[in-house]
CSV table of C-alpha atoms in Angstrom, one decimal:
chain,number,residue,atom,x,y,z
A,56,MET,CA,0.0,0.0,0.0
A,57,PRO,CA,1.5,3.4,-1.0
A,58,ARG,CA,2.4,5.6,1.9
A,59,LYS,CA,3.6,9.3,2.0
A,60,LEU,CA,4.5,12.0,4.5
A,61,PHE,CA,3.0,15.5,4.6
A,62,THR,CA,3.9,18.3,6.9
A,63,SER,CA,2.1,21.6,7.9
A,64,GLU,CA,3.1,24.4,10.2
A,65,SER,CA,1.3,26.8,12.6
A,66,VAL,CA,2.6,29.8,14.6
A,67,THR,CA,1.4,31.5,17.8
A,68,GLU,CA,0.2,35.1,18.0
A,69,GLY,CA,3.6,36.1,19.4
A,70,HIS,CA,5.4,35.1,16.2
A,71,PRO,CA,6.6,38.4,14.5
A,72,ASP,CA,4.8,37.8,11.2
A,73,LYS,CA,1.5,36.9,13.0
A,74,LEU,CA,1.9,40.0,15.2
A,75,CYS,CA,1.8,42.1,12.1
A,76,ASP,CA,-1.2,40.3,10.7
A,77,GLN,CA,-3.1,41.0,14.0
A,78,ILE,CA,-2.2,44.7,13.9
A,79,SER,CA,-3.3,44.9,10.2
A,80,ASP,CA,-6.6,43.3,11.0
A,81,GLY,CA,-7.0,45.4,14.2
A,82,VAL,CA,-6.8,48.5,12.1
A,83,LEU,CA,-9.2,47.1,9.5
A,84,ASP,CA,-11.8,46.1,12.2
A,85,ALA,CA,-11.6,49.5,13.9
A,86,MET,CA,-12.3,51.3,10.6
A,87,LEU,CA,-15.1,48.9,9.5
A,88,LYS,CA,-16.8,49.3,12.9
A,89,GLU,CA,-17.0,53.1,12.4
A,90,ASP,CA,-17.4,53.2,8.6
A,91,PRO,CA,-18.4,49.8,7.0
A,92,GLU,CA,-17.5,51.2,3.5
A,93,SER,CA,-13.8,51.8,4.5
A,94,ARG,CA,-11.2,50.8,1.9
A,95,VAL,CA,-8.2,49.4,3.8
A,96,ALA,CA,-5.0,47.9,2.6
A,97,CYS,CA,-2.9,48.0,5.8
A,98,GLU,CA,0.5,46.3,6.2
A,99,VAL,CA,2.8,46.3,9.2
A,100,ALA,CA,6.5,45.6,9.8
A,101,VAL,CA,8.1,45.1,13.2
A,102,THR,CA,11.6,44.8,14.5
A,103,THR,CA,13.4,45.5,17.7
A,104,GLY,CA,11.7,48.5,19.3
A,105,LEU,CA,9.8,49.5,16.2
A,106,CYS,CA,6.4,49.0,14.6
A,107,LEU,CA,5.7,50.5,11.2
A,108,VAL,CA,2.1,50.7,10.0
A,109,MET,CA,1.8,51.5,6.3
A,110,GLY,CA,-0.5,51.2,3.3
A,111,GLU,CA,-3.6,52.8,1.7
A,112,VAL,CA,-6.7,53.7,3.5
A,113,THR,CA,-9.9,55.6,2.4
A,114,THR,CA,-12.4,56.1,5.2
A,115,ASN,CA,-14.7,58.7,6.8
A,116,CYS,CA,-13.7,57.8,10.4
A,117,TYR,CA,-10.8,58.4,12.7
A,118,VAL,CA,-9.1,55.6,14.6
A,119,ASP,CA,-6.1,55.8,16.9
A,120,ILE,CA,-3.8,53.5,14.8
A,121,ALA,CA,-0.8,53.8,17.2
A,122,GLN,CA,-2.9,52.7,20.1
A,123,ILE,CA,-4.4,49.8,18.2
A,124,ALA,CA,-0.9,48.6,17.4
A,125,ARG,CA,0.2,48.9,21.1
A,126,ASP,CA,-2.9,47.1,22.3
A,127,VAL,CA,-2.3,44.1,19.9
A,128,ILE,CA,1.4,43.9,20.9
A,129,LEU,CA,0.5,43.9,24.6
A,130,ASN,CA,-2.3,41.4,24.2
A,131,ALA,CA,0.1,39.1,22.4
A,132,GLY,CA,2.3,39.1,25.5
A,133,PHE,CA,5.0,41.6,24.7
A,134,ASP,CA,4.6,43.7,27.8
A,135,ASP,CA,8.2,43.5,29.2
A,136,ALA,CA,11.2,45.5,27.9
A,137,SER,CA,13.4,42.6,28.7
A,138,TYR,CA,11.9,40.7,25.8
A,139,GLY,CA,13.4,43.3,23.4
A,140,PHE,CA,10.0,44.4,22.3
A,141,ASP,CA,7.4,46.0,24.5
A,142,GLY,CA,4.0,47.5,23.5
A,143,ASN,CA,4.3,50.2,26.1
A,144,SER,CA,7.7,51.5,24.9
A,145,CYS,CA,8.2,50.6,21.3
A,146,ALA,CA,8.1,53.3,18.6
A,147,VAL,CA,5.0,53.2,16.4
A,148,LEU,CA,5.3,54.9,13.0
A,149,VAL,CA,2.2,55.4,10.9
A,150,SER,CA,2.5,56.0,7.1
A,151,LEU,CA,-0.9,55.7,5.5
A,152,HIS,CA,-2.3,57.5,2.5
A,153,GLY,CA,-5.5,57.3,0.3
A,154,GLN,CA,-6.3,54.5,-2.1
A,155,SER,CA,-5.1,55.2,-5.7
A,156,PRO,CA,-7.9,56.9,-7.7
A,157,ASP,CA,-7.1,54.7,-10.6
A,158,ILE,CA,-7.9,51.6,-8.5
A,159,ALA,CA,-10.9,53.2,-6.8
A,160,GLN,CA,-12.7,54.1,-10.0
A,161,GLY,CA,-12.7,50.4,-11.0
A,162,VAL,CA,-13.9,49.3,-7.6
A,163,ASN,CA,-16.6,52.0,-7.3
A,164,ASN,CA,-17.9,51.4,-10.8
A,165,SER,CA,-17.3,48.0,-12.4
A,166,LEU,CA,-16.6,47.5,-16.1
A,167,GLU,CA,-20.1,45.9,-16.5
A,168,SER,CA,-21.7,48.9,-14.9
A,169,ARG,CA,-19.8,51.3,-17.1
A,170,ARG,CA,-20.9,49.4,-20.2
A,171,GLY,CA,-24.5,50.0,-19.1
A,172,GLU,CA,-25.4,46.3,-18.4
A,173,GLY,CA,-27.6,47.4,-15.5
A,174,ASP,CA,-25.8,45.3,-13.0
A,175,ARG,CA,-27.1,46.0,-9.5
A,176,PHE,CA,-23.7,44.9,-8.1
A,177,ARG,CA,-21.6,47.8,-9.2
A,178,THR,CA,-18.4,46.9,-7.3
A,179,GLY,CA,-15.5,45.7,-9.4
A,180,ALA,CA,-12.7,43.5,-8.1
A,181,GLY,CA,-10.1,45.4,-6.2
A,182,ASP,CA,-7.3,43.6,-8.1
A,183,GLN,CA,-6.6,40.9,-10.5
A,184,GLY,CA,-5.6,37.5,-9.3
A,185,MET,CA,-6.6,33.9,-8.6
A,186,MET,CA,-7.9,32.5,-5.3
A,187,PHE,CA,-8.4,29.0,-4.0
A,188,GLY,CA,-10.8,27.3,-1.6
A,189,TYR,CA,-10.5,23.7,-0.4
A,190,ALA,CA,-12.3,21.1,1.8
A,191,CYS,CA,-11.8,17.4,2.6
A,192,ARG,CA,-13.1,14.8,5.0
A,193,GLU,CA,-9.9,14.3,7.0
A,194,THR,CA,-11.3,16.2,10.0
A,195,GLU,CA,-14.7,17.2,11.4
A,196,GLU,CA,-14.1,20.8,10.3
A,197,LEU,CA,-13.4,19.5,6.8
A,198,MET,CA,-9.8,20.6,6.8
A,199,PRO,CA,-6.6,18.8,6.0
A,200,ALA,CA,-5.4,17.0,9.2
A,201,PRO,CA,-1.8,18.3,9.3
A,202,ILE,CA,-2.8,22.0,9.5
A,203,SER,CA,-5.6,21.3,11.9
A,204,TYR,CA,-3.3,19.5,14.3
A,205,ALA,CA,-0.6,22.1,14.0
A,206,HIS,CA,-3.1,24.8,15.0
A,207,ASN,CA,-4.2,22.6,17.9
A,208,LEU,CA,-0.6,22.6,19.2
A,209,THR,CA,0.0,26.4,18.9
A,210,ARG,CA,-3.4,27.2,20.5
A,211,ALA,CA,-2.5,24.8,23.4
A,212,LEU,CA,0.9,26.4,23.7
A,213,ALA,CA,-0.6,29.9,23.9
A,214,SER,CA,-3.2,28.7,26.4
A,215,ALA,CA,-0.6,27.2,28.7
A,216,ARG,CA,1.3,30.5,28.6
A,217,LYS,CA,-1.7,32.7,29.3
A,218,SER,CA,-3.2,30.5,32.0
A,219,GLY,CA,0.1,30.3,33.8
A,220,GLU,CA,0.1,26.5,33.7
A,221,ILE,CA,3.6,26.7,32.2
A,222,PRO,CA,4.9,30.0,33.7
A,223,TYR,CA,8.2,30.2,31.9
A,224,LEU,CA,6.7,30.4,28.4
A,225,ARG,CA,7.0,33.6,26.3
A,226,PRO,CA,4.9,34.7,23.3
A,227,ASP,CA,6.8,33.5,20.3
A,228,GLY,CA,6.3,29.9,19.1
A,229,LYS,CA,5.6,27.5,16.3
A,230,ALA,CA,4.6,24.0,15.6
A,231,GLN,CA,5.0,21.5,12.8
A,232,VAL,CA,3.2,18.2,12.3
A,233,THR,CA,4.2,15.5,9.9
A,234,LEU,CA,1.5,12.9,9.2
A,235,GLU,CA,2.0,9.6,7.5
A,236,TYR,CA,-0.7,8.7,5.0
A,237,GLU,CA,-1.8,5.4,3.6
A,238,ASP,CA,-4.0,5.3,0.5
A,239,GLY,CA,-4.7,9.0,1.0
A,240,ARG,CA,-5.9,8.6,4.7
A,241,PRO,CA,-4.1,9.8,7.8
A,242,LEU,CA,-2.4,6.8,9.3
A,243,ARG,CA,-0.2,8.1,12.1
A,244,VAL,CA,1.7,11.1,13.4
A,245,ASP,CA,5.3,10.7,12.2
A,246,THR,CA,7.0,13.8,13.7
A,247,VAL,CA,6.1,16.8,15.8
A,248,VAL,CA,8.4,19.8,15.9
A,249,LEU,CA,7.5,22.3,18.6
A,250,SER,CA,9.6,25.5,19.2
A,251,THR,CA,8.7,27.9,22.0
A,252,GLN,CA,10.2,31.0,23.4
A,253,HIS,CA,11.0,30.7,27.1
A,254,SER,CA,12.6,32.4,30.0
A,255,PRO,CA,16.4,31.9,30.3
A,256,ASP,CA,16.4,30.0,33.6
A,257,VAL,CA,14.3,26.9,32.6
A,258,ALA,CA,16.2,23.6,32.3
A,259,TYR,CA,15.8,22.0,28.8
A,260,ALA,CA,14.7,18.7,30.3
A,261,ASP,CA,11.8,20.3,32.1
A,262,LEU,CA,10.8,22.2,29.0
A,263,GLU,CA,10.9,19.1,26.9
A,264,ARG,CA,8.8,17.1,29.4
A,265,ASP,CA,6.2,19.9,29.7
A,266,MET,CA,5.9,20.3,26.0
A,267,ILE,CA,5.3,16.6,25.3
A,268,ASP,CA,3.0,15.9,28.3
A,269,LYS,CA,1.1,19.2,28.6
A,270,VAL,CA,0.9,20.5,25.1
A,271,ILE,CA,1.5,17.9,22.4
A,272,ARG,CA,-0.1,14.7,23.7
A,273,PRO,CA,-3.4,16.4,24.8
A,274,SER,CA,-3.7,18.2,21.4
A,275,LEU,CA,-3.3,15.2,19.1
A,276,PRO,CA,-5.6,12.2,18.5
A,277,LYS,CA,-4.3,9.4,20.7
A,278,LYS,CA,-4.9,6.8,18.0
A,279,LEU,CA,-2.4,8.6,15.7
A,280,VAL,CA,0.5,8.9,18.1
A,281,ASP,CA,2.5,5.7,18.6
A,282,GLU,CA,5.9,4.5,19.9
A,283,ARG,CA,7.6,5.6,16.7
A,284,THR,CA,6.3,9.2,16.7
A,285,LYS,CA,9.2,11.6,17.0
A,286,PHE,CA,9.1,14.7,19.2
A,287,LEU,CA,11.6,17.5,18.4
A,288,ILE,CA,11.3,20.3,21.1
A,289,ASN,CA,13.4,23.5,20.6
A,290,PRO,CA,15.8,21.6,18.4
A,291,THR,CA,18.6,24.2,18.8
A,292,GLY,CA,18.4,23.7,22.5
A,293,ARG,CA,17.5,27.3,23.4
A,294,PHE,CA,14.9,29.9,22.3
A,295,VAL,CA,15.1,32.9,24.7
A,296,VAL,CA,15.5,35.6,22.1
A,297,GLY,CA,12.2,35.7,20.1
A,298,GLY,CA,9.4,37.9,18.7
A,299,PRO,CA,10.4,41.0,16.8
A,300,HIS,CA,13.7,41.2,18.7
A,301,GLY,CA,14.7,37.8,17.3
A,302,ASP,CA,13.4,38.2,13.8
A,303,SER,CA,11.6,41.0,12.0
A,304,GLY,CA,8.0,40.5,11.0
A,305,LEU,CA,5.8,41.5,8.1
A,306,THR,CA,2.1,41.2,7.3
A,307,GLY,CA,1.2,38.4,4.9
A,308,ARG,CA,4.2,36.2,5.3
A,309,LYS,CA,2.3,33.3,6.9
A,310,ILE,CA,-0.4,32.8,4.2
A,311,ILE,CA,0.1,29.0,4.2
A,312,CYS,CA,-0.6,28.9,8.0
A,313,ASP,CA,-3.6,31.0,7.3
A,314,THR,CA,-5.1,28.6,4.8
A,315,TYR,CA,-4.5,24.9,4.2
A,316,GLY,CA,-1.0,24.3,5.4
A,317,GLY,CA,0.3,23.7,1.9
A,318,TYR,CA,-2.1,20.8,1.3
A,319,ALA,CA,-4.1,22.8,-1.2
A,320,ARG,CA,-3.0,25.6,-3.5
A,321,HIS,CA,-2.9,29.3,-2.6
A,322,GLY,CA,-3.3,32.1,-5.1
A,323,GLY,CA,-0.6,34.2,-3.6
A,324,GLY,CA,-2.5,37.1,-2.0
A,325,ALA,CA,-2.5,37.6,1.8
A,326,PHE,CA,-5.7,38.2,3.8
A,327,SER,CA,-4.9,40.4,6.8
A,328,GLY,CA,-5.4,44.2,6.6
A,329,LYS,CA,-7.5,44.0,3.4
A,330,ASP,CA,-11.1,45.1,3.3
A,331,PRO,CA,-13.5,42.7,1.4
A,332,THR,CA,-13.5,44.6,-1.9
A,333,LYS,CA,-10.0,43.0,-2.2
A,334,VAL,CA,-10.9,39.6,-3.8
A,335,ASP,CA,-7.6,38.2,-2.4
A,336,ARG,CA,-9.7,37.9,0.8
A,337,SER,CA,-13.4,37.8,0.0
A,338,ALA,CA,-13.2,35.4,-3.0
A,339,ALA,CA,-10.9,33.1,-1.0
A,340,TYR,CA,-13.5,33.0,1.7
A,341,ALA,CA,-16.3,32.4,-0.8
A,342,ALA,CA,-14.3,29.6,-2.5
A,343,ARG,CA,-13.8,27.9,0.9
A,344,ASN,CA,-17.5,28.2,1.6
A,345,ILE,CA,-18.4,26.6,-1.6
A,346,ALA,CA,-15.8,23.8,-1.4
A,347,LYS,CA,-16.9,23.0,2.2
A,348,ASN,CA,-20.5,22.8,1.2
A,349,ILE,CA,-19.7,20.6,-1.7
A,350,VAL,CA,-17.9,18.1,0.5
A,351,ALA,CA,-20.4,18.3,3.3
A,352,SER,CA,-23.3,17.6,0.9
A,353,GLY,CA,-21.7,14.4,-0.3
A,354,LEU,CA,-20.9,15.7,-3.8
A,355,ALA,CA,-17.2,14.9,-3.2
A,356,GLU,CA,-14.7,13.8,-0.6
A,357,TYR,CA,-12.0,16.3,-1.7
A,358,CYS,CA,-12.7,19.6,-3.4
A,359,GLU,CA,-10.6,22.5,-4.6
A,360,ILE,CA,-12.0,25.5,-6.2
A,361,GLN,CA,-10.2,28.3,-8.1
A,362,VAL,CA,-11.8,31.6,-9.1
A,363,ALA,CA,-10.0,34.4,-10.9
A,364,TYR,CA,-10.7,38.1,-11.4
A,365,ALA,CA,-9.6,41.1,-13.4
A,366,ILE,CA,-9.3,44.4,-11.6
A,367,GLY,CA,-12.3,46.6,-12.0
A,368,VAL,CA,-14.5,43.7,-13.4
A,369,ALA,CA,-17.3,42.3,-11.3
A,370,ARG,CA,-17.7,38.8,-12.8
A,371,PRO,CA,-14.9,36.3,-12.3
A,372,VAL,CA,-13.0,35.5,-15.5
A,373,SER,CA,-12.8,31.8,-14.6
A,374,ILE,CA,-13.9,29.1,-12.1
A,375,MET,CA,-12.4,25.7,-11.8
A,376,VAL,CA,-13.5,22.7,-9.7
A,377,ASP,CA,-11.3,19.7,-9.0
A,378,THR,CA,-12.6,16.9,-6.9
A,379,PHE,CA,-9.6,14.6,-7.5
A,380,GLY,CA,-11.7,11.8,-8.9
A,381,THR,CA,-14.1,11.7,-5.9
A,382,GLY,CA,-17.0,13.8,-7.4
A,383,ALA,CA,-20.5,12.4,-7.7
A,384,LEU,CA,-20.7,14.5,-10.9
A,385,PRO,CA,-18.0,15.4,-13.4
A,386,ASP,CA,-16.0,18.5,-12.3
A,387,ASP,CA,-17.1,20.7,-15.1
A,388,GLU,CA,-20.8,19.9,-14.3
A,389,ILE,CA,-20.2,20.9,-10.6
A,390,ALA,CA,-18.5,24.1,-11.8
A,391,ALA,CA,-21.4,25.0,-14.1
A,392,HIS,CA,-23.8,24.3,-11.2
A,393,VAL,CA,-21.8,26.6,-8.9
A,394,LEU,CA,-21.9,29.4,-11.4
A,395,GLU,CA,-25.6,29.0,-11.9
A,396,LYS,CA,-26.4,28.9,-8.1
A,397,ILE,CA,-23.9,31.3,-6.6
A,398,ASP,CA,-23.1,34.9,-7.5
A,399,LEU,CA,-19.4,35.4,-7.3
A,400,ARG,CA,-19.3,39.1,-8.0
A,401,PRO,CA,-17.5,41.0,-5.2
A,402,GLU,CA,-20.5,42.8,-3.9
A,403,ALA,CA,-22.6,39.6,-3.9
A,404,ILE,CA,-19.9,37.8,-1.9
A,405,ILE,CA,-19.7,40.7,0.6
A,406,GLU,CA,-23.5,40.8,0.9
A,407,ARG,CA,-24.0,37.0,1.3
A,408,LEU,CA,-21.2,36.6,3.8
A,409,GLY,CA,-21.7,39.9,5.7
A,410,LEU,CA,-18.1,40.9,5.1
A,411,ARG,CA,-18.4,44.6,6.0
A,412,ALA,CA,-18.6,43.7,9.7
A,413,PRO,CA,-15.5,44.0,12.0
A,414,ILE,CA,-14.9,40.2,12.2
A,415,TYR,CA,-11.3,39.9,11.0
A,416,SER,CA,-9.0,40.2,14.0
A,417,GLN,CA,-10.2,36.9,15.3
A,418,THR,CA,-8.9,35.2,12.2
A,419,ALA,CA,-5.4,36.7,12.3
A,420,SER,CA,-4.0,33.8,14.4
A,421,TYR,CA,-4.6,30.1,14.1
A,422,GLY,CA,-6.1,30.1,10.6
A,423,HIS,CA,-9.0,31.6,8.7
A,424,PHE,CA,-10.6,28.3,7.9
A,425,GLY,CA,-11.8,25.3,9.9
A,426,ARG,CA,-12.3,27.3,13.1
A,427,PRO,CA,-14.8,25.4,15.3
A,428,ASP,CA,-14.0,28.0,18.0
A,429,LEU,CA,-15.5,30.8,15.8
A,430,ASP,CA,-18.8,31.3,14.0
A,431,LEU,CA,-17.3,32.5,10.7
A,432,PRO,CA,-19.8,33.1,7.9
A,433,TRP,CA,-17.7,31.3,5.3
A,434,GLU,CA,-17.5,28.2,7.4
A,435,ARG,CA,-21.3,27.7,7.6
A,436,LEU,CA,-23.0,24.9,5.8
A,437,ASN,CA,-25.7,27.1,4.3
A,438,LEU,CA,-25.6,26.5,0.5
A,439,SER,CA,-28.1,24.6,-1.6
A,440,LEU,CA,-26.0,22.8,-4.2
């Protein structure tokens, strides 16, 4: 029987790139709360003692961007100058300007509308690009197992730090899970890599024991962990210097953690800091919603959907469905069915999924998909296919 290994990664909210994602989405949510029509493309960079908030914003409200950044940094656990990065004392620089009028005119008034087609959804796509959605039956949340288990580990790591159960933990951390598959089904956990920032005075043997007994084993299905499963804890032996002091961070550098852990394709666009007129975000959410409903309805065991857009054009230029040979109907018939039943113009997606609400900060850590802890509109099984 053919076997293979597949690995996915997750990071905690104290990871420098994830810190930036959370600040970007914090700014977005604050603006959408006051002005739901805000156009936001906010990116963040962090390094030792410095947080830079940059991008393009068009809104009718005022929000205290520097304070939002500080609150996110402190909530992530960077509240001590000895960590090399502290939300109370770091410099916060803000460099935001308005959205390009050349882009805005295509978003405000789509090509179809300008041609007089009488389209009630006037909004054009905020950029060109392709987006993917995916679902499968490997887990209850219809996500690939490696990324689901990796997220379980980083959530457990953060919980142990915040609760004080493991008092020497610090905010930065990451996990990696390698599963062995047999005939396309998860067979066993082959390797777990867990790296966590910690205080300088903890003994490595204590840290290793706590990570295995209090974080890893409770977070993974017992039936998949066996005597051959390998645990690699802080493989360098020490992880004291972490967060933005140990490595600079940037919004959008953890898109594979955000989606399917590499198990399915990603179109390339990041999510965090972007309002829903940016199809990088809204169309990826819609594609996940469709793929999940297809799998949940029994039309397929595995489903990947691609949609693509041209800037300033409302209708997608293409849609592709791939069920990897598991579809109850041919893939092209399912694709035609999706196009007939579901409006994939940006404004229709925004309206159907309620995407002008301030709901994004909660997605900026531990994945945008397969979140049983959150009631996300694109995760609902609400389509008639």
